[in-house]
Amino acid sequence: MKVRPRRLRASEALRKMVRETTLTPAHLIVPLFVLEGNGQRRPIASMPGQFQLSIDEVLIAVAQQRRLGLMSTLLFGLPKRKDAVGSEAWAKDGVVQRAIRAIKKKWPEHVVFSDLCFCEYTSHGHCGVLRGKGSNVTVDNDATLLNIHKTAVAQARAGADFVAPSGMMDGAVAAIRSALDKNGFKRTGILAYSAKYASVFYGPFRDAAASAPQFGDRRAYQMDPSNIREALRELRQDVEQGADMVMVKPALSYLDVIARIRPEIDVPLVAYNVSGEYAMVKAAEKNGWLDGAVNSRAALEIVTSIRRAGADLIITYHALEIAKQLS
Ligand code: PBG
């Protein structure tokens, strides 16, 4: 036996030296849910360890993240009132706009992504403006683009570094780029949720963000889980339209999509390790079925696998517990 692969595994030093995949806090983006009010820190039942936070609590959370080397946050808003079109999304004093301003005032260098979608803001829970009656109701793509345009500008004006359209509307990236440029926000970037699948793994998020559709589902705008060529098409289109970064979402059941797309695209590739993927790990840990409820080894292994598949950046609810293990 000339070849003995175990030689390279003999000590922690050697294992570190030959490690092929790096994972640092700089690779992680922390999602946060922002509430109205003060001193609010409401646990999310289906996502143990995650909370809906009022803006003062968001600042405490970001301070803690920054101490661990985490340098970016993705914000989702829970508005005080919902309506048919989701107009709180672009309100000047909307909860996300205020949270962005508060974070940027304290830490101008903190990288803030703001989710740009309407399902948290609409009374019906769909990701845009509805059209039609009865069983013919659909989300009107181009009417929704006008609201995406307004929301992107409101978020950029508040100081977001990147707006992140997650509604899977056709042409959203081009519409946002031209809206931002016209309004003087040339430096504001776009993270496009390009290949976002119609996934069952968003279940806990819809609890957390109160954004479950009140009827029907999202299969007429999100992607069919069976498709991979279509993902490539979506990503290419978004890059052509001006996306600075693109995303595959969810991550775990789509590692093949990440791996397939990586060499085809020359902008940073982001993967979203979504709420249901987080909830599965936490449920198993709670039952003692996986090692390390406090220092989640499962979280580290999963997020490493997403990096190994080819993601540059990972949005994950595990960010804090991973950063603690890395420090
Ligand atoms: C909104 C949005 C969703 C998620 C991010 N943005 C939910 C959905 O499309 O229903 C899911 C994130 C998660 O599950 O962690 N369009």
Short mmCIF file of C-alpha atoms and ligand atoms in Angstrom, two decimals:
data_model
loop_
_atom_site.label_atom_id
_atom_site.label_comp_id
_atom_site.label_asym_id
_atom_site.label_seq_id
_atom_site.Cartn_x
_atom_site.Cartn_y
_atom_site.Cartn_z
CA MET A 1 0.00 0.00 0.00
CA LYS A 2 1.84 3.04 -1.25
CA VAL A 3 -1.12 5.33 -1.07
CA ARG A 4 -2.35 5.78 2.46
CA PRO A 5 -4.84 8.65 2.54
CA ARG A 6 -4.94 8.43 6.31
CA ARG A 7 -1.45 9.98 6.48
CA LEU A 8 -3.06 13.33 5.74
CA ARG A 9 -5.62 12.94 8.50
CA ALA A 10 -3.28 12.09 11.34
CA SER A 11 -3.40 15.35 13.29
CA GLU A 12 -5.54 18.45 13.59
CA ALA A 13 -2.69 20.53 12.15
CA LEU A 14 -2.48 18.33 9.04
CA ARG A 15 -6.23 18.23 8.63
CA LYS A 16 -6.31 22.02 8.73
CA MET A 17 -3.46 22.28 6.20
CA VAL A 18 -5.16 20.10 3.60
CA ARG A 19 -8.68 21.37 4.17
CA GLU A 20 -10.23 22.17 0.77
CA THR A 21 -13.19 24.27 1.83
CA THR A 22 -12.88 27.40 3.93
CA LEU A 23 -15.66 28.80 6.04
CA THR A 24 -15.36 32.11 7.89
CA PRO A 25 -17.93 34.48 9.37
CA ALA A 26 -17.40 36.73 6.32
CA HIS A 27 -19.15 34.07 4.24
CA LEU A 28 -22.36 34.24 6.28
CA ILE A 29 -25.32 36.61 6.03
CA VAL A 30 -27.67 36.75 9.02
CA PRO A 31 -31.43 37.00 8.37
CA LEU A 32 -33.45 39.04 10.90
CA PHE A 33 -37.19 39.71 11.24
CA VAL A 34 -38.02 43.28 12.24
CA LEU A 35 -41.11 44.23 14.25
CA GLU A 36 -42.70 47.53 15.24
CA GLY A 37 -42.42 48.62 18.87
CA ASN A 38 -39.75 48.64 21.53
CA GLY A 39 -38.13 45.96 23.64
CA GLN A 40 -39.80 43.23 21.58
CA ARG A 41 -38.03 39.89 21.30
CA ARG A 42 -40.64 37.31 20.32
CA PRO A 43 -39.48 33.72 19.93
CA ILE A 44 -40.47 32.01 16.67
CA ALA A 45 -41.93 28.65 17.71
CA SER A 46 -40.94 26.71 14.59
CA MET A 47 -37.41 28.15 14.58
CA PRO A 48 -35.92 27.65 18.05
CA GLY A 49 -33.27 30.29 18.77
CA GLN A 50 -34.77 32.79 16.27
CA PHE A 51 -36.82 35.87 17.20
CA GLN A 52 -38.93 38.66 15.79
CA LEU A 53 -37.14 41.79 17.00
CA SER A 54 -38.06 45.43 17.39
CA ILE A 55 -35.48 47.87 16.03
CA ASP A 56 -33.75 48.47 19.41
CA GLU A 57 -33.37 44.69 19.73
CA VAL A 58 -32.09 44.46 16.15
CA LEU A 59 -29.26 46.78 17.16
CA ILE A 60 -28.40 44.54 20.11
CA ALA A 61 -28.43 41.49 17.81
CA VAL A 62 -26.23 43.18 15.21
CA ALA A 63 -23.76 44.28 17.92
CA GLN A 64 -23.49 40.65 19.04
CA GLN A 65 -23.04 39.45 15.45
CA ARG A 66 -20.30 41.97 14.85
CA ARG A 67 -18.39 40.86 17.94
CA LEU A 68 -18.28 37.41 16.33
CA GLY A 69 -17.01 38.74 13.01
CA LEU A 70 -20.33 38.57 11.16
CA MET A 71 -20.49 41.60 8.90
CA SER A 72 -23.80 41.45 7.08
CA THR A 73 -27.52 41.20 7.77
CA LEU A 74 -30.60 40.53 5.65
CA LEU A 75 -33.75 42.28 6.87
CA PHE A 76 -37.37 41.14 6.62
CA GLY A 77 -40.15 43.46 7.79
CA LEU A 78 -43.32 42.78 9.75
CA PRO A 79 -45.42 45.86 9.04
CA LYS A 80 -47.97 47.38 11.42
CA ARG A 81 -50.69 47.06 8.81
CA LYS A 82 -51.20 45.04 5.65
CA ASP A 83 -53.24 45.95 2.58
CA ALA A 84 -54.05 44.52 -0.84
CA VAL A 85 -50.88 45.84 -2.52
CA GLY A 86 -48.48 45.89 0.43
CA SER A 87 -47.91 49.64 0.52
CA GLU A 88 -46.04 49.60 3.85
CA ALA A 89 -43.16 48.03 1.92
CA TRP A 90 -42.28 51.38 0.32
CA ALA A 91 -43.41 53.71 3.12
CA LYS A 92 -40.68 56.16 4.13
CA ASP A 93 -41.16 55.22 7.79
CA GLY A 94 -41.75 51.52 7.04
CA VAL A 95 -40.21 49.22 9.61
CA VAL A 96 -37.41 47.93 7.38
CA GLN A 97 -36.48 51.43 6.19
CA ARG A 98 -36.19 52.55 9.84
CA ALA A 99 -34.16 49.48 10.78
CA ILE A 100 -31.74 50.08 7.89
CA ARG A 101 -31.23 53.69 8.98
CA ALA A 102 -30.65 52.65 12.60
CA ILE A 103 -28.06 50.02 11.68
CA LYS A 104 -26.25 52.25 9.18
CA LYS A 105 -26.14 55.14 11.63
CA LYS A 106 -24.34 52.99 14.18
CA TRP A 107 -22.19 50.93 11.82
CA PRO A 108 -21.88 52.57 8.38
CA GLU A 109 -19.63 49.70 7.26
CA HIS A 110 -22.11 46.94 8.20
CA VAL A 111 -23.42 45.38 4.97
CA VAL A 112 -27.21 45.56 4.89
CA PHE A 113 -29.33 43.53 2.49
CA SER A 114 -33.05 44.24 2.43
CA ASP A 115 -35.50 41.65 1.21
CA LEU A 116 -37.71 43.12 -1.48
CA CYS A 117 -41.01 41.29 -1.61
CA PHE A 118 -44.62 41.96 -0.70
CA CYS A 119 -45.86 38.73 0.87
CA GLU A 120 -45.16 40.04 4.39
CA TYR A 121 -47.02 43.25 3.51
CA THR A 122 -50.11 42.07 1.62
CA SER A 123 -53.36 41.03 3.31
CA HIS A 124 -53.58 37.98 1.01
CA GLY A 125 -49.94 36.90 1.50
CA HIS A 126 -49.04 36.73 -2.20
CA CYS A 127 -45.85 38.33 -3.49
CA GLY A 128 -47.49 41.11 -5.51
CA VAL A 129 -50.61 42.76 -6.87
CA LEU A 130 -53.46 40.38 -7.68
CA ARG A 131 -55.46 40.34 -10.89
CA GLY A 132 -58.51 38.33 -11.97
CA LYS A 133 -61.39 36.67 -10.16
CA GLY A 134 -62.13 33.34 -8.49
CA SER A 135 -59.96 30.53 -9.71
CA ASN A 136 -58.31 32.88 -12.24
CA VAL A 137 -56.59 35.06 -9.67
CA THR A 138 -52.88 35.54 -10.44
CA VAL A 139 -50.10 37.87 -9.38
CA ASP A 140 -49.88 40.60 -12.02
CA ASN A 141 -46.22 40.69 -12.97
CA ASP A 142 -45.96 44.16 -14.47
CA ALA A 143 -48.22 45.90 -11.95
CA THR A 144 -46.01 44.38 -9.25
CA LEU A 145 -42.89 45.73 -10.99
CA LEU A 146 -44.11 49.28 -10.40
CA ASN A 147 -44.27 48.61 -6.66
CA ILE A 148 -40.89 46.84 -6.72
CA HIS A 149 -39.51 49.99 -8.31
CA LYS A 150 -40.89 52.19 -5.47
CA THR A 151 -39.73 49.81 -2.75
CA ALA A 152 -36.19 49.51 -4.13
CA VAL A 153 -35.84 53.29 -4.10
CA ALA A 154 -37.24 53.55 -0.54
CA GLN A 155 -34.81 50.90 0.71
CA ALA A 156 -31.86 52.48 -1.11
CA ARG A 157 -32.77 55.89 0.25
CA ALA A 158 -32.75 54.42 3.77
CA GLY A 159 -29.20 53.20 3.13
CA ALA A 160 -29.46 49.53 2.08
CA ASP A 161 -26.28 48.30 0.42
CA PHE A 162 -28.16 45.65 -1.57
CA VAL A 163 -31.82 45.19 -2.31
CA ALA A 164 -32.85 41.58 -2.69
CA PRO A 165 -35.92 40.92 -4.84
CA SER A 166 -37.38 37.58 -3.74
CA GLY A 167 -40.75 37.57 -5.50
CA MET A 168 -39.66 35.85 -8.75
CA MET A 169 -41.28 38.50 -10.95
CA ASP A 170 -39.93 38.53 -14.51
CA GLY A 171 -37.88 41.62 -15.29
CA ALA A 172 -37.51 42.65 -11.65
CA VAL A 173 -33.75 43.11 -11.79
CA ALA A 174 -33.83 45.37 -14.87
CA ALA A 175 -36.68 47.41 -13.36
CA ILE A 176 -34.79 47.85 -10.09
CA ARG A 177 -31.50 48.74 -11.78
CA SER A 178 -33.10 51.48 -13.84
CA ALA A 179 -35.11 52.79 -10.86
CA LEU A 180 -32.00 52.95 -8.69
CA ASP A 181 -29.88 54.61 -11.39
CA LYS A 182 -32.56 57.19 -12.23
CA ASN A 183 -32.84 58.17 -8.58
CA GLY A 184 -29.13 58.55 -8.01
CA PHE A 185 -28.49 55.23 -6.26
CA LYS A 186 -25.84 53.90 -8.61
CA ARG A 187 -23.90 52.43 -5.70
CA THR A 188 -26.80 50.38 -4.36
CA GLY A 189 -26.48 46.77 -5.48
CA ILE A 190 -28.90 43.97 -6.30
CA LEU A 191 -28.84 40.46 -4.88
CA ALA A 192 -31.32 38.58 -7.06
CA TYR A 193 -33.18 35.56 -5.72
CA SER A 194 -32.73 34.14 -9.21
CA ALA A 195 -33.42 30.44 -8.80
CA LYS A 196 -36.01 30.37 -6.07
CA TYR A 197 -37.94 27.13 -5.99
CA ALA A 198 -41.55 26.63 -4.87
CA SER A 199 -40.38 24.76 -1.77
CA VAL A 200 -42.04 23.19 1.23
CA PHE A 201 -38.99 24.26 3.25
CA TYR A 202 -40.24 27.85 3.57
CA GLY A 203 -42.93 26.71 6.04
CA PRO A 204 -41.41 28.08 9.27
CA PHE A 205 -40.50 31.39 7.58
CA ARG A 206 -44.14 31.97 6.72
CA ASP A 207 -44.86 31.65 10.45
CA ALA A 208 -41.99 33.95 11.31
CA ALA A 209 -42.96 36.60 8.77
CA ALA A 210 -46.74 35.99 8.81
CA SER A 211 -46.54 35.68 5.03
CA ALA A 212 -48.36 32.45 4.16
CA PRO A 213 -50.59 32.86 1.10
CA GLN A 214 -54.22 33.01 2.21
CA PHE A 215 -55.26 30.93 -0.81
CA GLY A 216 -53.45 28.93 -3.46
CA ASP A 217 -49.67 28.65 -3.56
CA ARG A 218 -46.65 30.24 -5.24
CA ARG A 219 -46.11 27.71 -8.00
CA ALA A 220 -47.12 30.17 -10.72
CA TYR A 221 -44.11 32.37 -9.91
CA GLN A 222 -41.55 30.26 -8.03
CA MET A 223 -39.63 27.49 -9.81
CA ASP A 224 -40.56 23.84 -10.15
CA PRO A 225 -38.21 21.76 -7.94
CA SER A 226 -37.57 19.37 -10.84
CA ASN A 227 -35.82 21.92 -13.04
CA ILE A 228 -32.14 22.73 -13.34
CA ARG A 229 -31.68 24.09 -16.90
CA GLU A 230 -34.35 26.63 -16.09
CA ALA A 231 -32.31 27.73 -13.06
CA LEU A 232 -29.36 28.46 -15.31
CA ARG A 233 -31.62 30.51 -17.59
CA GLU A 234 -32.99 32.49 -14.64
CA LEU A 235 -29.50 33.21 -13.31
CA ARG A 236 -28.12 34.27 -16.69
CA GLN A 237 -31.07 36.58 -17.27
CA ASP A 238 -30.60 38.25 -13.91
CA VAL A 239 -26.88 38.75 -14.49
CA GLU A 240 -27.66 40.29 -17.90
CA GLN A 241 -30.23 42.58 -16.28
CA GLY A 242 -27.62 43.84 -13.83
CA ALA A 243 -27.69 41.62 -10.74
CA ASP A 244 -24.50 42.04 -8.69
CA MET A 245 -25.01 38.72 -6.97
CA VAL A 246 -27.39 35.84 -7.66
CA MET A 247 -28.99 33.25 -5.43
CA VAL A 248 -30.12 29.65 -5.33
CA LYS A 249 -32.79 28.92 -2.75
CA PRO A 250 -33.27 26.64 -0.81
CA ALA A 251 -29.76 25.24 -0.45
CA LEU A 252 -29.81 21.67 0.82
CA SER A 253 -32.06 19.93 -1.68
CA TYR A 254 -30.44 22.05 -4.40
CA LEU A 255 -26.71 21.46 -3.90
CA ASP A 256 -26.59 20.02 -7.42
CA VAL A 257 -28.01 23.29 -8.78
CA ILE A 258 -25.35 25.28 -6.91
CA ALA A 259 -22.58 23.01 -8.20
CA ARG A 260 -23.89 23.07 -11.77
CA ILE A 261 -24.30 26.83 -11.87
CA ARG A 262 -21.08 27.91 -10.20
CA PRO A 263 -18.78 27.57 -13.22
CA GLU A 264 -21.33 29.17 -15.57
CA ILE A 265 -21.68 32.46 -13.71
CA ASP A 266 -18.99 35.00 -12.85
CA VAL A 267 -20.76 37.01 -10.14
CA PRO A 268 -20.84 35.91 -6.48
CA LEU A 269 -23.25 33.02 -5.91
CA VAL A 270 -25.33 33.13 -2.74
CA ALA A 271 -27.26 30.19 -1.29
CA TYR A 272 -30.13 30.50 1.17
CA ASN A 273 -30.12 27.82 3.87
CA VAL A 274 -33.84 28.33 4.55
CA SER A 275 -36.12 28.17 7.56
CA GLY A 276 -37.30 24.57 7.07
CA GLU A 277 -33.72 23.35 6.76
CA TYR A 278 -32.94 25.10 10.04
CA ALA A 279 -36.07 23.76 11.75
CA MET A 280 -35.27 20.15 10.82
CA VAL A 281 -31.86 20.39 12.47
CA LYS A 282 -33.23 22.05 15.59
CA ALA A 283 -36.03 19.50 15.94
CA ALA A 284 -33.61 16.60 15.67
CA GLU A 285 -31.17 18.20 18.12
CA LYS A 286 -33.95 18.84 20.59
CA ASN A 287 -34.80 15.15 20.49
CA GLY A 288 -31.17 14.23 21.10
CA TRP A 289 -30.93 12.59 17.66
CA LEU A 290 -27.99 14.73 16.57
CA ASP A 291 -24.90 15.60 18.52
CA GLY A 292 -24.43 19.09 19.92
CA ALA A 293 -27.59 21.13 20.53
CA VAL A 294 -25.45 23.99 21.86
CA ASN A 295 -22.48 23.73 19.52
CA SER A 296 -24.38 22.50 16.53
CA ARG A 297 -22.06 20.27 14.56
CA ALA A 298 -24.89 19.60 12.14
CA ALA A 299 -25.07 23.32 11.34
CA LEU A 300 -21.33 23.47 10.66
CA GLU A 301 -21.40 20.36 8.47
CA ILE A 302 -24.41 21.57 6.48
CA VAL A 303 -23.09 25.06 5.86
CA THR A 304 -19.68 23.66 4.91
CA SER A 305 -21.41 21.42 2.37
CA ILE A 306 -23.10 24.44 0.81
CA ARG A 307 -19.71 26.18 0.50
CA ARG A 308 -18.19 23.00 -0.92
CA ALA A 309 -20.94 22.80 -3.54
CA GLY A 310 -19.83 26.23 -4.73
CA ALA A 311 -21.68 28.98 -2.88
CA ASP A 312 -19.61 32.07 -2.10
CA LEU A 313 -21.99 33.38 0.52
CA ILE A 314 -24.62 31.67 2.62
CA ILE A 315 -27.68 33.19 4.22
CA THR A 316 -28.31 31.09 7.30
CA TYR A 317 -30.16 31.17 10.62
CA HIS A 318 -27.22 29.13 11.96
CA ALA A 319 -24.82 32.05 11.45
CA LEU A 320 -24.40 32.96 15.10
CA GLU A 321 -23.81 29.42 16.36
CA ILE A 322 -21.38 28.79 13.52
CA ALA A 323 -19.46 32.02 14.11
CA LYS A 324 -19.11 30.99 17.78
CA GLN A 325 -17.60 27.68 16.76
CA LEU A 326 -15.24 29.35 14.30
CA SER A 327 -13.95 31.90 16.80
C1 PBG B 1 -40.60 36.03 0.50
C2 PBG B 1 -39.58 35.12 1.05
C3 PBG B 1 -39.73 33.81 1.52
C4 PBG B 1 -38.49 33.43 2.03
C5 PBG B 1 -37.63 34.49 1.84
N1 PBG B 1 -38.32 35.52 1.20
C6 PBG B 1 -40.91 32.94 1.63
C7 PBG B 1 -41.68 32.52 0.48
O1 PBG B 1 -41.31 32.69 -0.69
O2 PBG B 1 -42.76 31.99 0.75
C8 PBG B 1 -38.19 32.13 2.69
C9 PBG B 1 -37.01 32.14 3.60
C10 PBG B 1 -36.93 30.98 4.52
O3 PBG B 1 -37.71 30.00 4.44
O4 PBG B 1 -36.03 31.00 5.36
N2 PBG B 1 -40.92 35.93 -0.82
#
